[in-house]
Amino acid sequence: MIKVLFVCLGNICRSPMAEGIFQHLVEENELQDQISCDSAGMISFHQGELPDKRMRNTASKNGITLTHRSRPFTGKDFQAFDYIIAMDKKNLKDIQILEEKGKGQKYKLMMMRDFDRNESGSDVEDPYYKSDVGFDNCYQVLMESNQNFLNYLVLEHGLTPKN
Ligand code: 4NP
């Protein structure tokens, strides 16, 4: 099983949306026996909460139901996951500070928009303090990036997608 973890700050907006989109794409391609995913946040402030209502609304408008409960990133995630995908440069830096705990593990640490053909390497902006438009934009960015990320995994691991 290829295990993917999406990481943002609060784990109530960007990373649960990334997880929901990616899971949707995985199922569309009937790859759920080969790829699994989860998400986590760098702070535990929202631990146990469902994603932000505005993110859930955007998701459901696009046929995706978000049921993840916020949980903090821990050192054990370096062992448990093959791909750790940070939403922005601050998340990436905060994960790198903890990397001592991941010594000898085989995970790959990357940024979500490494897979965005339009703005490669930039941040998935935090929509938390923004209007509803911010949430729709966030969805679009995450869809583009996750389609390419899944294509990358398919090539990297020689998988056979349905679509
Ligand atoms: P997220 O957005 O990192 O995309 O889940 C945030 C949600 C809440 C907070 C920060 C970011 N907060 O500080 O409460």
mmCIF file with all atom_site columns, C-alpha atoms and ligand atoms in Angstrom:
data_model
loop_
_atom_site.group_PDB
_atom_site.id
_atom_site.type_symbol
_atom_site.label_atom_id
_atom_site.label_alt_id
_atom_site.label_comp_id
_atom_site.label_asym_id
_atom_site.label_entity_id
_atom_site.label_seq_id
_atom_site.pdbx_PDB_ins_code
_atom_site.Cartn_x
_atom_site.Cartn_y
_atom_site.Cartn_z
_atom_site.occupancy
_atom_site.B_iso_or_equiv
_atom_site.pdbx_formal_charge
_atom_site.auth_seq_id
_atom_site.auth_comp_id
_atom_site.auth_asym_id
_atom_site.auth_atom_id
_atom_site.pdbx_PDB_model_num
ATOM   1   C CA . MET A 1 1   ? 0.000   0.000  0.000   1.00 0.00 ? 1   MET A CA 1
ATOM   2   C CA . ILE A 1 2   ? 1.291   3.485  -0.905  1.00 0.00 ? 2   ILE A CA 1
ATOM   3   C CA . LYS A 1 3   ? 0.474   5.813  1.991   1.00 0.00 ? 3   LYS A CA 1
ATOM   4   C CA . VAL A 1 4   ? 0.039   9.556  1.529   1.00 0.00 ? 4   VAL A CA 1
ATOM   5   C CA . LEU A 1 5   ? -0.296  12.228 4.225   1.00 0.00 ? 5   LEU A CA 1
ATOM   6   C CA . PHE A 1 6   ? -1.418  15.796 3.440   1.00 0.00 ? 6   PHE A CA 1
ATOM   7   C CA . VAL A 1 7   ? -0.317  18.416 5.971   1.00 0.00 ? 7   VAL A CA 1
ATOM   8   C CA . CYS A 1 8   ? -1.410  22.014 6.649   1.00 0.00 ? 8   CYS A CA 1
ATOM   9   C CA . LEU A 1 9   ? -1.558  24.203 9.765   1.00 0.00 ? 9   LEU A CA 1
ATOM   10  C CA . GLY A 1 10  ? -4.969  23.604 11.342  1.00 0.00 ? 10  GLY A CA 1
ATOM   11  C CA . ASN A 1 11  ? -6.037  20.445 9.481   1.00 0.00 ? 11  ASN A CA 1
ATOM   12  C CA . ILE A 1 12  ? -9.521  21.893 9.010   1.00 0.00 ? 12  ILE A CA 1
ATOM   13  C CA . CYS A 1 13  ? -9.270  23.575 5.571   1.00 0.00 ? 13  CYS A CA 1
ATOM   14  C CA . ARG A 1 14  ? -6.541  22.756 3.038   1.00 0.00 ? 14  ARG A CA 1
ATOM   15  C CA . SER A 1 15  ? -5.231  19.311 4.007   1.00 0.00 ? 15  SER A CA 1
ATOM   16  C CA . PRO A 1 16  ? -8.635  17.649 4.621   1.00 0.00 ? 16  PRO A CA 1
ATOM   17  C CA . MET A 1 17  ? -9.779  19.089 1.255   1.00 0.00 ? 17  MET A CA 1
ATOM   18  C CA . ALA A 1 18  ? -6.619  17.718 -0.399  1.00 0.00 ? 18  ALA A CA 1
ATOM   19  C CA . GLU A 1 19  ? -7.314  14.348 1.240   1.00 0.00 ? 19  GLU A CA 1
ATOM   20  C CA . GLY A 1 20  ? -10.966 14.371 0.086   1.00 0.00 ? 20  GLY A CA 1
ATOM   21  C CA . ILE A 1 21  ? -10.072 15.253 -3.519  1.00 0.00 ? 21  ILE A CA 1
ATOM   22  C CA . PHE A 1 22  ? -7.223  12.764 -3.671  1.00 0.00 ? 22  PHE A CA 1
ATOM   23  C CA . GLN A 1 23  ? -9.364  9.946  -2.209  1.00 0.00 ? 23  GLN A CA 1
ATOM   24  C CA . HIS A 1 24  ? -12.069 10.784 -4.783  1.00 0.00 ? 24  HIS A CA 1
ATOM   25  C CA . LEU A 1 25  ? -9.523  10.565 -7.637  1.00 0.00 ? 25  LEU A CA 1
ATOM   26  C CA . VAL A 1 26  ? -8.078  7.328  -6.253  1.00 0.00 ? 26  VAL A CA 1
ATOM   27  C CA . GLU A 1 27  ? -11.555 5.733  -6.156  1.00 0.00 ? 27  GLU A CA 1
ATOM   28  C CA . GLU A 1 28  ? -12.449 7.058  -9.621  1.00 0.00 ? 28  GLU A CA 1
ATOM   29  C CA . ASN A 1 29  ? -9.380  5.222  -10.884 1.00 0.00 ? 29  ASN A CA 1
ATOM   30  C CA . GLU A 1 30  ? -10.062 2.116  -8.778  1.00 0.00 ? 30  GLU A CA 1
ATOM   31  C CA . LEU A 1 31  ? -6.689  2.409  -7.061  1.00 0.00 ? 31  LEU A CA 1
ATOM   32  C CA . GLN A 1 32  ? -7.958  2.245  -3.461  1.00 0.00 ? 32  GLN A CA 1
ATOM   33  C CA . ASP A 1 33  ? -6.347  -1.174 -2.913  1.00 0.00 ? 33  ASP A CA 1
ATOM   34  C CA . GLN A 1 34  ? -2.980  0.365  -3.747  1.00 0.00 ? 34  GLN A CA 1
ATOM   35  C CA . ILE A 1 35  ? -3.113  3.928  -2.388  1.00 0.00 ? 35  ILE A CA 1
ATOM   36  C CA . SER A 1 36  ? -4.451  5.236  0.930   1.00 0.00 ? 36  SER A CA 1
ATOM   37  C CA . CYS A 1 37  ? -4.401  8.764  2.376   1.00 0.00 ? 37  CYS A CA 1
ATOM   38  C CA . ASP A 1 38  ? -4.859  10.804 5.545   1.00 0.00 ? 38  ASP A CA 1
ATOM   39  C CA . SER A 1 39  ? -4.242  14.390 6.668   1.00 0.00 ? 39  SER A CA 1
ATOM   40  C CA . ALA A 1 40  ? -2.815  16.190 9.702   1.00 0.00 ? 40  ALA A CA 1
ATOM   41  C CA . GLY A 1 41  ? -2.060  19.686 11.013  1.00 0.00 ? 41  GLY A CA 1
ATOM   42  C CA . MET A 1 42  ? 0.993   21.309 12.560  1.00 0.00 ? 42  MET A CA 1
ATOM   43  C CA . ILE A 1 43  ? -1.143  22.671 15.440  1.00 0.00 ? 43  ILE A CA 1
ATOM   44  C CA . SER A 1 44  ? -3.563  20.726 17.630  1.00 0.00 ? 44  SER A CA 1
ATOM   45  C CA . PHE A 1 45  ? -5.922  23.666 18.249  1.00 0.00 ? 45  PHE A CA 1
ATOM   46  C CA . HIS A 1 46  ? -8.770  22.112 16.233  1.00 0.00 ? 46  HIS A CA 1
ATOM   47  C CA . GLN A 1 47  ? -8.131  18.497 17.230  1.00 0.00 ? 47  GLN A CA 1
ATOM   48  C CA . GLY A 1 48  ? -11.226 16.307 16.825  1.00 0.00 ? 48  GLY A CA 1
ATOM   49  C CA . GLU A 1 49  ? -13.121 18.883 14.732  1.00 0.00 ? 49  GLU A CA 1
ATOM   50  C CA . LEU A 1 50  ? -14.636 18.316 11.312  1.00 0.00 ? 50  LEU A CA 1
ATOM   51  C CA . PRO A 1 51  ? -13.289 20.535 8.505   1.00 0.00 ? 51  PRO A CA 1
ATOM   52  C CA . ASP A 1 52  ? -14.388 24.196 8.459   1.00 0.00 ? 52  ASP A CA 1
ATOM   53  C CA . LYS A 1 53  ? -18.035 24.513 7.333   1.00 0.00 ? 53  LYS A CA 1
ATOM   54  C CA . ARG A 1 54  ? -17.026 26.703 4.358   1.00 0.00 ? 54  ARG A CA 1
ATOM   55  C CA . MET A 1 55  ? -14.576 24.043 3.136   1.00 0.00 ? 55  MET A CA 1
ATOM   56  C CA . ARG A 1 56  ? -17.208 21.325 3.592   1.00 0.00 ? 56  ARG A CA 1
ATOM   57  C CA . ASN A 1 57  ? -19.695 23.407 1.572   1.00 0.00 ? 57  ASN A CA 1
ATOM   58  C CA . THR A 1 58  ? -17.201 23.873 -1.272  1.00 0.00 ? 58  THR A CA 1
ATOM   59  C CA . ALA A 1 59  ? -16.422 20.160 -1.174  1.00 0.00 ? 59  ALA A CA 1
ATOM   60  C CA . SER A 1 60  ? -20.072 19.095 -1.278  1.00 0.00 ? 60  SER A CA 1
ATOM   61  C CA . LYS A 1 61  ? -20.795 21.481 -4.201  1.00 0.00 ? 61  LYS A CA 1
ATOM   62  C CA . ASN A 1 62  ? -18.197 19.397 -6.034  1.00 0.00 ? 62  ASN A CA 1
ATOM   63  C CA . GLY A 1 63  ? -19.557 16.018 -4.967  1.00 0.00 ? 63  GLY A CA 1
ATOM   64  C CA . ILE A 1 64  ? -17.081 15.368 -2.157  1.00 0.00 ? 64  ILE A CA 1
ATOM   65  C CA . THR A 1 65  ? -18.012 14.745 1.495   1.00 0.00 ? 65  THR A CA 1
ATOM   66  C CA . LEU A 1 66  ? -15.352 15.629 4.071   1.00 0.00 ? 66  LEU A CA 1
ATOM   67  C CA . THR A 1 67  ? -15.516 13.484 7.225   1.00 0.00 ? 67  THR A CA 1
ATOM   68  C CA . HIS A 1 68  ? -11.916 13.769 8.480   1.00 0.00 ? 68  HIS A CA 1
ATOM   69  C CA . ARG A 1 69  ? -11.404 14.850 12.099  1.00 0.00 ? 69  ARG A CA 1
ATOM   70  C CA . SER A 1 70  ? -8.500  17.216 12.729  1.00 0.00 ? 70  SER A CA 1
ATOM   71  C CA . ARG A 1 71  ? -5.424  15.661 14.317  1.00 0.00 ? 71  ARG A CA 1
ATOM   72  C CA . PRO A 1 72  ? -1.884  16.923 14.881  1.00 0.00 ? 72  PRO A CA 1
ATOM   73  C CA . PHE A 1 73  ? 1.137   15.743 12.873  1.00 0.00 ? 73  PHE A CA 1
ATOM   74  C CA . THR A 1 74  ? 3.484   13.610 15.002  1.00 0.00 ? 74  THR A CA 1
ATOM   75  C CA . GLY A 1 75  ? 6.963   12.108 14.612  1.00 0.00 ? 75  GLY A CA 1
ATOM   76  C CA . LYS A 1 76  ? 5.334   8.701  14.062  1.00 0.00 ? 76  LYS A CA 1
ATOM   77  C CA . ASP A 1 77  ? 3.948   9.964  10.759  1.00 0.00 ? 77  ASP A CA 1
ATOM   78  C CA . PHE A 1 78  ? 7.461   9.789  9.299   1.00 0.00 ? 78  PHE A CA 1
ATOM   79  C CA . GLN A 1 79  ? 7.307   6.005  9.765   1.00 0.00 ? 79  GLN A CA 1
ATOM   80  C CA . ALA A 1 80  ? 3.688   5.535  8.791   1.00 0.00 ? 80  ALA A CA 1
ATOM   81  C CA . PHE A 1 81  ? 3.664   7.375  5.436   1.00 0.00 ? 81  PHE A CA 1
ATOM   82  C CA . ASP A 1 82  ? 5.524   7.131  2.132   1.00 0.00 ? 82  ASP A CA 1
ATOM   83  C CA . TYR A 1 83  ? 4.629   10.628 0.905   1.00 0.00 ? 83  TYR A CA 1
ATOM   84  C CA . ILE A 1 84  ? 4.220   13.658 3.166   1.00 0.00 ? 84  ILE A CA 1
ATOM   85  C CA . ILE A 1 85  ? 2.735   16.563 1.222   1.00 0.00 ? 85  ILE A CA 1
ATOM   86  C CA . ALA A 1 86  ? 2.953   20.057 2.747   1.00 0.00 ? 86  ALA A CA 1
ATOM   87  C CA . MET A 1 87  ? 0.522   22.779 1.712   1.00 0.00 ? 87  MET A CA 1
ATOM   88  C CA . ASP A 1 88  ? 2.901   25.732 2.150   1.00 0.00 ? 88  ASP A CA 1
ATOM   89  C CA . LYS A 1 89  ? 6.530   26.625 2.826   1.00 0.00 ? 89  LYS A CA 1
ATOM   90  C CA . LYS A 1 90  ? 5.879   27.218 6.540   1.00 0.00 ? 90  LYS A CA 1
ATOM   91  C CA . ASN A 1 91  ? 4.341   23.739 6.906   1.00 0.00 ? 91  ASN A CA 1
ATOM   92  C CA . LEU A 1 92  ? 7.340   22.300 5.052   1.00 0.00 ? 92  LEU A CA 1
ATOM   93  C CA . LYS A 1 93  ? 9.775   24.104 7.362   1.00 0.00 ? 93  LYS A CA 1
ATOM   94  C CA . ASP A 1 94  ? 7.880   23.017 10.483  1.00 0.00 ? 94  ASP A CA 1
ATOM   95  C CA . ILE A 1 95  ? 7.924   19.385 9.291   1.00 0.00 ? 95  ILE A CA 1
ATOM   96  C CA . GLN A 1 96  ? 11.654  19.627 8.510   1.00 0.00 ? 96  GLN A CA 1
ATOM   97  C CA . ILE A 1 97  ? 12.301  20.801 12.096  1.00 0.00 ? 97  ILE A CA 1
ATOM   98  C CA . LEU A 1 98  ? 10.835  17.474 13.286  1.00 0.00 ? 98  LEU A CA 1
ATOM   99  C CA . GLU A 1 99  ? 12.695  15.373 10.694  1.00 0.00 ? 99  GLU A CA 1
ATOM   100 C CA . GLU A 1 100 ? 15.187  14.147 13.288  1.00 0.00 ? 100 GLU A CA 1
ATOM   101 C CA . LYS A 1 101 ? 12.333  11.811 14.306  1.00 0.00 ? 101 LYS A CA 1
ATOM   102 C CA . GLY A 1 102 ? 12.144  10.466 10.774  1.00 0.00 ? 102 GLY A CA 1
ATOM   103 C CA . LYS A 1 103 ? 15.812  9.488  10.460  1.00 0.00 ? 103 LYS A CA 1
ATOM   104 C CA . GLY A 1 104 ? 16.296  6.317  8.444   1.00 0.00 ? 104 GLY A CA 1
ATOM   105 C CA . GLN A 1 105 ? 12.701  6.336  7.171   1.00 0.00 ? 105 GLN A CA 1
ATOM   106 C CA . LYS A 1 106 ? 11.976  6.165  3.462   1.00 0.00 ? 106 LYS A CA 1
ATOM   107 C CA . TYR A 1 107 ? 9.256   8.828  3.150   1.00 0.00 ? 107 TYR A CA 1
ATOM   108 C CA . LYS A 1 108 ? 9.362   11.617 0.558   1.00 0.00 ? 108 LYS A CA 1
ATOM   109 C CA . LEU A 1 109 ? 8.597   15.150 1.750   1.00 0.00 ? 109 LEU A CA 1
ATOM   110 C CA . MET A 1 110 ? 7.149   17.376 -0.966  1.00 0.00 ? 110 MET A CA 1
ATOM   111 C CA . MET A 1 111 ? 4.950   20.417 -1.482  1.00 0.00 ? 111 MET A CA 1
ATOM   112 C CA . MET A 1 112 ? 1.434   20.146 -2.937  1.00 0.00 ? 112 MET A CA 1
ATOM   113 C CA . ARG A 1 113 ? 2.112   22.703 -5.647  1.00 0.00 ? 113 ARG A CA 1
ATOM   114 C CA . ASP A 1 114 ? 5.241   20.913 -6.800  1.00 0.00 ? 114 ASP A CA 1
ATOM   115 C CA . PHE A 1 115 ? 2.520   19.243 -8.889  1.00 0.00 ? 115 PHE A CA 1
ATOM   116 C CA . ASP A 1 116 ? 0.796   22.434 -10.095 1.00 0.00 ? 116 ASP A CA 1
ATOM   117 C CA . ARG A 1 117 ? 1.690   23.105 -13.725 1.00 0.00 ? 117 ARG A CA 1
ATOM   118 C CA . ASN A 1 118 ? 0.524   26.738 -13.440 1.00 0.00 ? 118 ASN A CA 1
ATOM   119 C CA . GLU A 1 119 ? 2.422   27.879 -10.347 1.00 0.00 ? 119 GLU A CA 1
ATOM   120 C CA . SER A 1 120 ? 4.870   25.147 -9.516  1.00 0.00 ? 120 SER A CA 1
ATOM   121 C CA . GLY A 1 121 ? 6.279   25.270 -5.996  1.00 0.00 ? 121 GLY A CA 1
ATOM   122 C CA . SER A 1 122 ? 4.088   28.079 -4.636  1.00 0.00 ? 122 SER A CA 1
ATOM   123 C CA . ASP A 1 123 ? 1.949   27.875 -1.501  1.00 0.00 ? 123 ASP A CA 1
ATOM   124 C CA . VAL A 1 124 ? -1.614  26.572 -1.297  1.00 0.00 ? 124 VAL A CA 1
ATOM   125 C CA . GLU A 1 125 ? -2.847  29.757 0.358   1.00 0.00 ? 125 GLU A CA 1
ATOM   126 C CA . ASP A 1 126 ? -4.700  29.447 3.624   1.00 0.00 ? 126 ASP A CA 1
ATOM   127 C CA . PRO A 1 127 ? -8.379  30.338 2.962   1.00 0.00 ? 127 PRO A CA 1
ATOM   128 C CA . TYR A 1 128 ? -9.284  30.403 6.688   1.00 0.00 ? 128 TYR A CA 1
ATOM   129 C CA . TYR A 1 129 ? -9.368  34.215 6.976   1.00 0.00 ? 129 TYR A CA 1
ATOM   130 C CA . LYS A 1 130 ? -10.739 34.735 3.475   1.00 0.00 ? 130 LYS A CA 1
ATOM   131 C CA . SER A 1 131 ? -14.124 34.954 1.724   1.00 0.00 ? 131 SER A CA 1
ATOM   132 C CA . ASP A 1 132 ? -15.979 32.030 0.155   1.00 0.00 ? 132 ASP A CA 1
ATOM   133 C CA . VAL A 1 133 ? -14.086 32.755 -3.095  1.00 0.00 ? 133 VAL A CA 1
ATOM   134 C CA . GLY A 1 134 ? -10.901 31.798 -1.262  1.00 0.00 ? 134 GLY A CA 1
ATOM   135 C CA . PHE A 1 135 ? -12.377 28.362 -0.595  1.00 0.00 ? 135 PHE A CA 1
ATOM   136 C CA . ASP A 1 136 ? -13.418 27.843 -4.228  1.00 0.00 ? 136 ASP A CA 1
ATOM   137 C CA . ASN A 1 137 ? -9.939  28.896 -5.404  1.00 0.00 ? 137 ASN A CA 1
ATOM   138 C CA . CYS A 1 138 ? -8.389  26.549 -2.875  1.00 0.00 ? 138 CYS A CA 1
ATOM   139 C CA . TYR A 1 139 ? -10.485 23.694 -4.281  1.00 0.00 ? 139 TYR A CA 1
ATOM   140 C CA . GLN A 1 140 ? -9.370  24.467 -7.872  1.00 0.00 ? 140 GLN A CA 1
ATOM   141 C CA . VAL A 1 141 ? -5.692  24.612 -6.903  1.00 0.00 ? 141 VAL A CA 1
ATOM   142 C CA . LEU A 1 142 ? -5.956  21.346 -4.974  1.00 0.00 ? 142 LEU A CA 1
ATOM   143 C CA . MET A 1 143 ? -7.801  19.569 -7.808  1.00 0.00 ? 143 MET A CA 1
ATOM   144 C CA . GLU A 1 144 ? -5.151  20.585 -10.389 1.00 0.00 ? 144 GLU A CA 1
ATOM   145 C CA . SER A 1 145 ? -2.294  19.580 -8.089  1.00 0.00 ? 145 SER A CA 1
ATOM   146 C CA . ASN A 1 146 ? -3.840  16.295 -6.978  1.00 0.00 ? 146 ASN A CA 1
ATOM   147 C CA . GLN A 1 147 ? -4.609  15.123 -10.516 1.00 0.00 ? 147 GLN A CA 1
ATOM   148 C CA . ASN A 1 148 ? -0.930  15.600 -11.365 1.00 0.00 ? 148 ASN A CA 1
ATOM   149 C CA . PHE A 1 149 ? 0.211   14.070 -8.084  1.00 0.00 ? 149 PHE A CA 1
ATOM   150 C CA . LEU A 1 150 ? -1.834  10.942 -8.785  1.00 0.00 ? 150 LEU A CA 1
ATOM   151 C CA . ASN A 1 151 ? -0.398  10.747 -12.326 1.00 0.00 ? 151 ASN A CA 1
ATOM   152 C CA . TYR A 1 152 ? 3.071   10.998 -10.789 1.00 0.00 ? 152 TYR A CA 1
ATOM   153 C CA . LEU A 1 153 ? 2.352   8.098  -8.396  1.00 0.00 ? 153 LEU A CA 1
ATOM   154 C CA . VAL A 1 154 ? 0.934   6.003  -11.236 1.00 0.00 ? 154 VAL A CA 1
ATOM   155 C CA . LEU A 1 155 ? 4.156   6.438  -13.236 1.00 0.00 ? 155 LEU A CA 1
ATOM   156 C CA . GLU A 1 156 ? 6.480   6.126  -10.228 1.00 0.00 ? 156 GLU A CA 1
ATOM   157 C CA . HIS A 1 157 ? 4.865   2.847  -9.056  1.00 0.00 ? 157 HIS A CA 1
ATOM   158 C CA . GLY A 1 158 ? 3.725   1.391  -12.398 1.00 0.00 ? 158 GLY A CA 1
ATOM   159 C CA . LEU A 1 159 ? 0.034   1.419  -11.410 1.00 0.00 ? 159 LEU A CA 1
ATOM   160 C CA . THR A 1 160 ? -2.852  0.926  -13.818 1.00 0.00 ? 160 THR A CA 1
ATOM   161 C CA . PRO A 1 161 ? -5.528  3.625  -13.435 1.00 0.00 ? 161 PRO A CA 1
ATOM   162 C CA . LYS A 1 162 ? -9.020  3.008  -14.763 1.00 0.00 ? 162 LYS A CA 1
ATOM   163 C CA . ASN A 1 163 ? -9.353  6.454  -16.424 1.00 0.00 ? 163 ASN A CA 1
HETATM 164 P P1 . 4NP B 2 .   ? -5.707  25.134 7.439   1.00 0.00 ? 1   4NP B P1 1
HETATM 165 O O1 . 4NP B 2 .   ? -6.308  26.561 7.876   1.00 0.00 ? 1   4NP B O1 1
HETATM 166 O O2 . 4NP B 2 .   ? -4.257  25.145 7.861   1.00 0.00 ? 1   4NP B O2 1
HETATM 167 O O3 . 4NP B 2 .   ? -5.853  25.136 5.957   1.00 0.00 ? 1   4NP B O3 1
HETATM 168 O O4 . 4NP B 2 .   ? -6.525  24.096 8.145   1.00 0.00 ? 1   4NP B O4 1
HETATM 169 C C1 . 4NP B 2 .   ? -6.247  27.015 9.192   1.00 0.00 ? 1   4NP B C1 1
HETATM 170 C C2 . 4NP B 2 .   ? -7.305  26.806 10.040  1.00 0.00 ? 1   4NP B C2 1
HETATM 171 C C3 . 4NP B 2 .   ? -7.258  27.280 11.335  1.00 0.00 ? 1   4NP B C3 1
HETATM 172 C C4 . 4NP B 2 .   ? -6.140  27.963 11.777  1.00 0.00 ? 1   4NP B C4 1
HETATM 173 C C5 . 4NP B 2 .   ? -5.077  28.159 10.938  1.00 0.00 ? 1   4NP B C5 1
HETATM 174 C C6 . 4NP B 2 .   ? -5.126  27.681 9.634   1.00 0.00 ? 1   4NP B C6 1
HETATM 175 N N1 . 4NP B 2 .   ? -6.081  28.470 13.116  1.00 0.00 ? 1   4NP B N1 1
HETATM 176 O O5 . 4NP B 2 .   ? -5.059  29.066 13.471  1.00 0.00 ? 1   4NP B O5 1
HETATM 177 O O6 . 4NP B 2 .   ? -7.025  28.278 13.890  1.00 0.00 ? 1   4NP B O6 1
#
